[in-house]
PDB file of C-alpha atoms and ligand atoms in Angstrom:
ATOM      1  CA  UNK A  12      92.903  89.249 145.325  1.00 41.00           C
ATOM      2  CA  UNK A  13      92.879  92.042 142.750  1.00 44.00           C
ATOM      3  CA  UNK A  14      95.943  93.726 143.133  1.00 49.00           C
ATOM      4  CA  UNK A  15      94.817  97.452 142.087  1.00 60.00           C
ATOM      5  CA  UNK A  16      92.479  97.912 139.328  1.00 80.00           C
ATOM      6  CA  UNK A  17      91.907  94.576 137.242  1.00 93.00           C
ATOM      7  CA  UNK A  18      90.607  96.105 134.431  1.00 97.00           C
ATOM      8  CA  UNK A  19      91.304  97.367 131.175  1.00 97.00           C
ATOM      9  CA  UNK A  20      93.808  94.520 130.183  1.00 98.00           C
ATOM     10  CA  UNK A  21      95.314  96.141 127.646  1.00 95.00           C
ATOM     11  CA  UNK A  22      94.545  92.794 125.632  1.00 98.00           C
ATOM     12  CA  UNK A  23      91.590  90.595 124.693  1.00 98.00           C
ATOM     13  CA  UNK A  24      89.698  89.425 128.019  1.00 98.00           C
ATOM     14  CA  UNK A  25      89.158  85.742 128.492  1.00 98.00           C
ATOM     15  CA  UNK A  26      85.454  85.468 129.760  1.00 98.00           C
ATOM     16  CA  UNK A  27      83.424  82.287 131.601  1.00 99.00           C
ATOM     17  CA  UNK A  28      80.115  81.996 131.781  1.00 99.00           C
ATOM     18  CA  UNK A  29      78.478  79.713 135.190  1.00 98.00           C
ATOM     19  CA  UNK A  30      75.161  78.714 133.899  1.00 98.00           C
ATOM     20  CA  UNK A  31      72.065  76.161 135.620  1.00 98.00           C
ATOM     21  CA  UNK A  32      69.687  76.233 133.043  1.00 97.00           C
ATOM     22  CA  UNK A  33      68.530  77.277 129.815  1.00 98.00           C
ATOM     23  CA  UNK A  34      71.514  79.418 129.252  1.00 98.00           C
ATOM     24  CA  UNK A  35      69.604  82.983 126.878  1.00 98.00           C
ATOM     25  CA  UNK A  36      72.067  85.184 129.137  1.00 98.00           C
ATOM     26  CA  UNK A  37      74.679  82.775 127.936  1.00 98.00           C
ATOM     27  CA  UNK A  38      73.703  83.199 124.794  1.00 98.00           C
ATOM     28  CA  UNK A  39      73.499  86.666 124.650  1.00 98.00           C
ATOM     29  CA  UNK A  40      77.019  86.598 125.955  1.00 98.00           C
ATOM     30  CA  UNK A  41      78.422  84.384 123.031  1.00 98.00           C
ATOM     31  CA  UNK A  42      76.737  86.735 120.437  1.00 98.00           C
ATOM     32  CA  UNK A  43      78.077  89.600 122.325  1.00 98.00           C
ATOM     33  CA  UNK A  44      81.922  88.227 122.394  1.00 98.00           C
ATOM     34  CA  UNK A  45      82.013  85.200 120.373  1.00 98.00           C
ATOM     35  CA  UNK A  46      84.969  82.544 121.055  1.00 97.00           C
ATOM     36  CA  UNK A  47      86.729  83.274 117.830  1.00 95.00           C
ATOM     37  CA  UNK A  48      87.514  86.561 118.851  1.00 92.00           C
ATOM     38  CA  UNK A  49      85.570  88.977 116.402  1.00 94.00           C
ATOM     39  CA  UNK A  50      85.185  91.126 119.130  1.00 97.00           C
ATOM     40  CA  UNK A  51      88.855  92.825 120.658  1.00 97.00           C
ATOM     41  CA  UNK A  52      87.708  93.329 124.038  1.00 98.00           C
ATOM     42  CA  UNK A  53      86.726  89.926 125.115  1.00 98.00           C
ATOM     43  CA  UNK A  54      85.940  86.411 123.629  1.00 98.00           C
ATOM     44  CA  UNK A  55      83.599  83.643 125.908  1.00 98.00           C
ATOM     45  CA  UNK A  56      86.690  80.630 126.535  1.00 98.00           C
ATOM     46  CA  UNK A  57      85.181  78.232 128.789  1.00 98.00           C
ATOM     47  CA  UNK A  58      81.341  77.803 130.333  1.00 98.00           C
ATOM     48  CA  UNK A  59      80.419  75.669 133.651  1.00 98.00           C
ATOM     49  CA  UNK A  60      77.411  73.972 134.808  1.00 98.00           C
ATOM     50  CA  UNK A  61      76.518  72.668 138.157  1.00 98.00           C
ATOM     51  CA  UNK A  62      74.135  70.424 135.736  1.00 97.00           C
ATOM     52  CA  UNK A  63      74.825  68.002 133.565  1.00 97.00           C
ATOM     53  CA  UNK A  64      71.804  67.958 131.339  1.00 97.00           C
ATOM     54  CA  UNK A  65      71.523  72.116 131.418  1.00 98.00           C
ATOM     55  CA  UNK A  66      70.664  73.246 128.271  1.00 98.00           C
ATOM     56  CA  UNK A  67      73.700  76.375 128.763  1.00 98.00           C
ATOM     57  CA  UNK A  68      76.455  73.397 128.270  1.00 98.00           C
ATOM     58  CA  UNK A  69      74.618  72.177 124.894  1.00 98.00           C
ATOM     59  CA  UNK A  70      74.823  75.476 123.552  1.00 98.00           C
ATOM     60  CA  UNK A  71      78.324  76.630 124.270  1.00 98.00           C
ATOM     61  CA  UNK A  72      79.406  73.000 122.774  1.00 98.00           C
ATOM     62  CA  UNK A  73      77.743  74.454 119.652  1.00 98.00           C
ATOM     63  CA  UNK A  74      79.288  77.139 119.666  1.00 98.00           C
ATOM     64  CA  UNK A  75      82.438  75.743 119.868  1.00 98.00           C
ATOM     65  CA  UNK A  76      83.496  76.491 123.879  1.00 98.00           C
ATOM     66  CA  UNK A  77      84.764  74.416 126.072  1.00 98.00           C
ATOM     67  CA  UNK A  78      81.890  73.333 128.537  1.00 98.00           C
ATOM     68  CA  UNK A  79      82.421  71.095 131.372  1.00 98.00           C
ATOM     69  CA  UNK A  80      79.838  69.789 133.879  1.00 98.00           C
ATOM     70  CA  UNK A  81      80.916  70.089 137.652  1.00 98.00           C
ATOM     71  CA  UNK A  82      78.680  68.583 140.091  1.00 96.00           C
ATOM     72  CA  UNK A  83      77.996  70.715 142.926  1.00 94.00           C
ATOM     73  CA  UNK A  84      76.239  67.688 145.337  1.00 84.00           C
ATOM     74  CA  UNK A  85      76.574  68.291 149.051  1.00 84.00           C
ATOM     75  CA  UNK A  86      80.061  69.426 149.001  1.00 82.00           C
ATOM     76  CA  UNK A  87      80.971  73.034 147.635  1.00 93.00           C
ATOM     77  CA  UNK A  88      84.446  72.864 148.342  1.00 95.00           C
ATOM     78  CA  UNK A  89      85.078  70.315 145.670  1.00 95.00           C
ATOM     79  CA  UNK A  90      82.581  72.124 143.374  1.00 97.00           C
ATOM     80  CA  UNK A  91      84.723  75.390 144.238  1.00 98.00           C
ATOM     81  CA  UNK A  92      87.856  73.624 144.046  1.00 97.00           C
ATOM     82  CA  UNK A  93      87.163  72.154 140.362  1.00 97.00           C
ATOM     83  CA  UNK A  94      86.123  75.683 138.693  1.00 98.00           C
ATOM     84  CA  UNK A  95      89.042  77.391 140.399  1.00 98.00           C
ATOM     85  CA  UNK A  96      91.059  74.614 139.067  1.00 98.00           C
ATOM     86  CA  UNK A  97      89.753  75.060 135.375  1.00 98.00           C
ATOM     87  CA  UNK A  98      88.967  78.985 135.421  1.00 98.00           C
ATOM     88  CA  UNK A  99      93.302  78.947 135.770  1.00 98.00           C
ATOM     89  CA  UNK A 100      93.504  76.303 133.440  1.00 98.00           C
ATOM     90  CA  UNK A 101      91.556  78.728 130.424  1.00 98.00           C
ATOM     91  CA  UNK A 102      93.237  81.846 131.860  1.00 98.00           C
ATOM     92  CA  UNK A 103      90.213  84.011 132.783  1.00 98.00           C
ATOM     93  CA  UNK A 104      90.067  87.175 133.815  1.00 98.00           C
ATOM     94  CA  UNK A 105      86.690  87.169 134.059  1.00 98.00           C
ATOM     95  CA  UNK A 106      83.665  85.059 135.376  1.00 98.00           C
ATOM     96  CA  UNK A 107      79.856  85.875 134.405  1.00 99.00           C
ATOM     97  CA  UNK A 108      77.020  84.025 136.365  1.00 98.00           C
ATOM     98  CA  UNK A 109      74.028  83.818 134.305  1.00 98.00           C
ATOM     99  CA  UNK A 110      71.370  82.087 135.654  1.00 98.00           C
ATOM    100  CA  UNK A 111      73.570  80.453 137.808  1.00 98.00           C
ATOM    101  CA  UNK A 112      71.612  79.229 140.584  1.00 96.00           C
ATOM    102  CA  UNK A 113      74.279  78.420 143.766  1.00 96.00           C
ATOM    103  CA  UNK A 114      75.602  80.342 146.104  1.00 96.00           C
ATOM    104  CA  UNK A 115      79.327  81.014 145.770  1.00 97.00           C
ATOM    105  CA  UNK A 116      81.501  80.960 149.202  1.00 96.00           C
ATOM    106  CA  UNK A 117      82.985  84.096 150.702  1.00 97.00           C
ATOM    107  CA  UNK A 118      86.512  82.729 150.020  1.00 97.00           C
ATOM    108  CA  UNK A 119      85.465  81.978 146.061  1.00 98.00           C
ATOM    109  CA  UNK A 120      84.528  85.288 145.773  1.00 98.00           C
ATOM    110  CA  UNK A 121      86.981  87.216 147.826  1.00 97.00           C
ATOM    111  CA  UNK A 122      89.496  85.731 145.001  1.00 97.00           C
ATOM    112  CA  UNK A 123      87.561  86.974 142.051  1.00 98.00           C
ATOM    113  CA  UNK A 124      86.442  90.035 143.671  1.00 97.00           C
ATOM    114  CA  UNK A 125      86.053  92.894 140.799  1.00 97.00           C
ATOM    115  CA  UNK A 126      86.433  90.100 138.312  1.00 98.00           C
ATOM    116  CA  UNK A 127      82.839  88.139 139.107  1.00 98.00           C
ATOM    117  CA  UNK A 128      79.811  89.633 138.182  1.00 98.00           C
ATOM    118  CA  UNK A 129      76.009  88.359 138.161  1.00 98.00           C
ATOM    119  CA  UNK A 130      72.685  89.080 136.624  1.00 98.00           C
ATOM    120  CA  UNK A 131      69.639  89.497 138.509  1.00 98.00           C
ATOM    121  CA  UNK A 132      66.165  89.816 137.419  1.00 98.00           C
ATOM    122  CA  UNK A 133      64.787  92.965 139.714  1.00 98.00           C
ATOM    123  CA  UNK A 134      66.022  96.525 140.448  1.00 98.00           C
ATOM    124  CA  UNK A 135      68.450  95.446 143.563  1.00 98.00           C
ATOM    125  CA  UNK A 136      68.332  95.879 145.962  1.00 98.00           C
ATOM    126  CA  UNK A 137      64.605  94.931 146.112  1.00 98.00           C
ATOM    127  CA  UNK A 138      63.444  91.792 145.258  1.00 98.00           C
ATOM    128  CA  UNK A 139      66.978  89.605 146.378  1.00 98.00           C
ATOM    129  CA  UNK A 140      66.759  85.980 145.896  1.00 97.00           C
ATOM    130  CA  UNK A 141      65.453  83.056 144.632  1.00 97.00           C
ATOM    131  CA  UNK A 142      61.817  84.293 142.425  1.00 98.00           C
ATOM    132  CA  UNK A 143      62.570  87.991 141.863  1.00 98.00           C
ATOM    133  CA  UNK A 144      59.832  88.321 139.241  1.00 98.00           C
ATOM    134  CA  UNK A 145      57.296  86.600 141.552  1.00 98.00           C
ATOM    135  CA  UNK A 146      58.200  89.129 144.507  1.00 98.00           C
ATOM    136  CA  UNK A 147      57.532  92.150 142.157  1.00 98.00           C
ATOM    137  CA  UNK A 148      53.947  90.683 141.590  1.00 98.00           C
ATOM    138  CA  UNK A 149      53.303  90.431 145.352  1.00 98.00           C
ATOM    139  CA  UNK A 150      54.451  93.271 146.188  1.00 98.00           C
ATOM    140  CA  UNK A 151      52.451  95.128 143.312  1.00 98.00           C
ATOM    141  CA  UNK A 152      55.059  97.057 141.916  1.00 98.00           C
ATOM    142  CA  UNK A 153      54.451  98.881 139.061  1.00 98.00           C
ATOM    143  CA  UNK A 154      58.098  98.746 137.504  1.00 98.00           C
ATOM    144  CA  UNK A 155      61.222  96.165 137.683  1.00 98.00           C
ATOM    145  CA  UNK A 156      63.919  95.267 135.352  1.00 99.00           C
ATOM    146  CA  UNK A 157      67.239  93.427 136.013  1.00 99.00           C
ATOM    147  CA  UNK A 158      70.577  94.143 137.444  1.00 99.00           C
ATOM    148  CA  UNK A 159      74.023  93.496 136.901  1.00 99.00           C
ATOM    149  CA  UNK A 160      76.584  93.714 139.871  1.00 98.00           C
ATOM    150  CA  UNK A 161      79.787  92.920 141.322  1.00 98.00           C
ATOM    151  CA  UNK A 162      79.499  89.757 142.856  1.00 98.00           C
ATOM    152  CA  UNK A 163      80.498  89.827 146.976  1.00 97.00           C
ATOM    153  CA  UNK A 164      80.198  87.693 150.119  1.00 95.00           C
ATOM    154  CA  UNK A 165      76.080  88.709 150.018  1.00 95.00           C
ATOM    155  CA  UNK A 166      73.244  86.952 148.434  1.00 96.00           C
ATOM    156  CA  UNK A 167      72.543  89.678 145.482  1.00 97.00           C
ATOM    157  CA  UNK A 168      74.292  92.442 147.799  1.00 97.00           C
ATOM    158  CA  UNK A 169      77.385  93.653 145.430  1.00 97.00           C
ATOM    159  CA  UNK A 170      77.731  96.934 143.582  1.00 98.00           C
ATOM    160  CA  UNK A 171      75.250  97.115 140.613  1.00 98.00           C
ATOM    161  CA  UNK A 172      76.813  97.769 136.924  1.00 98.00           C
ATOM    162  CA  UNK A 173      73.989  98.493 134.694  1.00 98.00           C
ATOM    163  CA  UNK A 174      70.311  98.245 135.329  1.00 99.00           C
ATOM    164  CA  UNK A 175      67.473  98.120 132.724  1.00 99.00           C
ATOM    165  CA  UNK A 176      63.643  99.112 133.542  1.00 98.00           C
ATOM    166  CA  UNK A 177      60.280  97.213 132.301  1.00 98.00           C
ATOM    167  CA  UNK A 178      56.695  98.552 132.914  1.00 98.00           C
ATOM    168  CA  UNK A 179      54.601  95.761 135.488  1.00 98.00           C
ATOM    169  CA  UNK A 180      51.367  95.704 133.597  1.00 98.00           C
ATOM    170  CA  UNK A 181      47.855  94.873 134.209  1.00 97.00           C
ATOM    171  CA  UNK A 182      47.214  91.139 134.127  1.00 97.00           C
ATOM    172  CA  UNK A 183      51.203  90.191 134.461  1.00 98.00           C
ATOM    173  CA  UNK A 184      51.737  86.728 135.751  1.00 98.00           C
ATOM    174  CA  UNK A 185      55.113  85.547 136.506  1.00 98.00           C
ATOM    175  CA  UNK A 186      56.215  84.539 132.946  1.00 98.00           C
ATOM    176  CA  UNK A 187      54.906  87.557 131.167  1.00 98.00           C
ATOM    177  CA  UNK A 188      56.653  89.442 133.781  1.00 98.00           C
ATOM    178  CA  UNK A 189      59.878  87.295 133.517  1.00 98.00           C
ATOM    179  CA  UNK A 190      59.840  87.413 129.494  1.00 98.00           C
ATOM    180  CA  UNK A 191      59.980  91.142 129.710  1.00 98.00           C
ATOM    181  CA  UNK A 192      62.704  91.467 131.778  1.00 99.00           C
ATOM    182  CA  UNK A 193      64.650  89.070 129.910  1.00 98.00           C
ATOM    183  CA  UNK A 194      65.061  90.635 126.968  1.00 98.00           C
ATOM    184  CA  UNK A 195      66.593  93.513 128.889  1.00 99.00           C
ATOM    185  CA  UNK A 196      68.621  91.137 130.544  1.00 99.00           C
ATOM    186  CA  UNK A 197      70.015  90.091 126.805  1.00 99.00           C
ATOM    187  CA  UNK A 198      70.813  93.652 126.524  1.00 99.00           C
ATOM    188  CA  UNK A 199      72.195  94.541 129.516  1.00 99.00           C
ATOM    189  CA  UNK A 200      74.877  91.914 130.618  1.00 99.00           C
ATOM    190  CA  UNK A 201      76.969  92.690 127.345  1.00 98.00           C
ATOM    191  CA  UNK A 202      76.876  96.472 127.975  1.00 98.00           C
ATOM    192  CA  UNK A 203      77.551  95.827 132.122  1.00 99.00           C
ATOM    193  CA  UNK A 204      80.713  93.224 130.203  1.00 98.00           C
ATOM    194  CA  UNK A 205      81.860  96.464 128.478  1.00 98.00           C
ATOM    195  CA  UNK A 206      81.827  98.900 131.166  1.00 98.00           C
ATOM    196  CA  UNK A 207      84.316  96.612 134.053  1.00 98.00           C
ATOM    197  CA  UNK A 208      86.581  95.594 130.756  1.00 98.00           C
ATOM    198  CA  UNK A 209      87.080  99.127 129.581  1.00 98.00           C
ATOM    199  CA  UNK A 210      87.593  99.855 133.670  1.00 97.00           C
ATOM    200  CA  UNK A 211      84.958 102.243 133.936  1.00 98.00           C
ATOM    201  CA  UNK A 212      83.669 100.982 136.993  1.00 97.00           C
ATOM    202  CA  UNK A 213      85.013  98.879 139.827  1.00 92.00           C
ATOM    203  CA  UNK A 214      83.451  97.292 142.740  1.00 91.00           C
TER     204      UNK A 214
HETATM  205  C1  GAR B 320      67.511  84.882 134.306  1.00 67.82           C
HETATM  206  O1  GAR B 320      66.279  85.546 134.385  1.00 67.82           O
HETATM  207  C2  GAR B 320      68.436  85.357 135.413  1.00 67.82           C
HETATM  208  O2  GAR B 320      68.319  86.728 135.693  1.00 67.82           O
HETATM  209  C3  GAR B 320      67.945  84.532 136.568  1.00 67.82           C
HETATM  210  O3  GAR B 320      67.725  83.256 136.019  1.00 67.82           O
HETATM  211  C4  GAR B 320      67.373  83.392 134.638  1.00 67.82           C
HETATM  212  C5  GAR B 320      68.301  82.548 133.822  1.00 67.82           C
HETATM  213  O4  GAR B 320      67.898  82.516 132.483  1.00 67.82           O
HETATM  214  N1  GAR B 320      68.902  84.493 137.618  1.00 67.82           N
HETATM  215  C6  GAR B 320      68.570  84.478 138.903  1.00 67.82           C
HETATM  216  O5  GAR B 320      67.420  84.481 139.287  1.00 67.82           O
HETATM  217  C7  GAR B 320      69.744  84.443 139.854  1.00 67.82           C
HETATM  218  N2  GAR B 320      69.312  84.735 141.180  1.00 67.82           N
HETATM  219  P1  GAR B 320      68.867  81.970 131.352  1.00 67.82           P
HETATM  220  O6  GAR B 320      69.359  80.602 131.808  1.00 67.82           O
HETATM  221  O7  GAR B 320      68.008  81.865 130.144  1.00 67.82           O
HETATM  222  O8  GAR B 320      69.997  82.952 131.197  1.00 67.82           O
END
């Protein structure tokens, strides 16, 4: 629905933040662009889980953001319907998946389009999909990382925004693999945040 370019606002940007889990890209986020607004271009207002007991909701409530469980159960319209609903409610302009773990419809995302990014841990477009860090080992790689895109109709497909490169060592196993990347990921969600808000690059 973006009209011409969404971004820069001109103004502080109102970010969410979808989160599943244990919510360190979330966290990196609120560090990043803290809700009281120490930070001109953009302040984290409002954080959604598709799981109640998610360890993402626990933090932003520390943190002093409004964070509201919507179930996602068998039906994504209502799920889709709910975060639309509440996304208008906070005024944001725009919505960060971090470790998000559902897949968004083509009409969601067709409304945020430009506005919805995600972060991915491989160098898309290998390694789409659920277990990125777990691909990389099978497929004996010796370097990954972590991307962050433009989110579109695909499954990992959109444009990428930043992407940040880890050595695959000797002896890796999944977690080693997946801790490494991580802390890149920390790194580069805030600086992928910075680049669409300032407008220097669009979907
Ligand atoms: C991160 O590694 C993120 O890249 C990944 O889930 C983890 C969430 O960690 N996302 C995906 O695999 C999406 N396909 P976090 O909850 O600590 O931010």
């Amino acid at each position: 629905m973006a009209d011409g370019a969404a971004f820069p606002l001109g103004r502080m940007a109102r970010l969410a933040v979808f989160a599943s889990g244990r919510g360190s890209n979330l966290a990196s986020l609120l560090r990043a662009f803290p809700p009281g607004g120490d930070e001109p271009l953009a302040a984290v207002r409002l954080v959604l889980s598709d799981r109640a007991n998610a360890a993402a909701l626990e933090r932003a409530r520390e943190a002093g953001v409004p964070a509201v469980h919507v179930p996602f159960g068998r039906d994504r319209v209502a799920f889709e319907a709910r975060a639309e609903a509440l996304l208008r409610e906070h005024a944001i302009d725009l919505v960060c998946l971090a470790g998000f773990m559902r897949v968004l419809s083509a009409s969601f995302v067709d409304t945020w389009l430009g506005r919805i990014l995600n972060i991915h841990p491989s160098l898309l477009p290998a390694f789409r999909g659920l277990h990125a860090q777990r691909q990389a080992l099978v497929a004996d790689v010796r370097e990954s990382g972590c991307t962050v895109h433009f989110v579109d109709a695909g499954v990992d497909t959109g444009r990428p925004i930043v992407q940040r490169r880890v050595p695959v060592l000797e002896g890796d196993d999944e977690d080693a693999l997946a801790a490494r990347i991580l802390e890149q990921e920390h790194l580069a969600y805030p600086e992928a945040v910075r680049l669409v808000l300032r407008g220097e690059v669009a979907p």
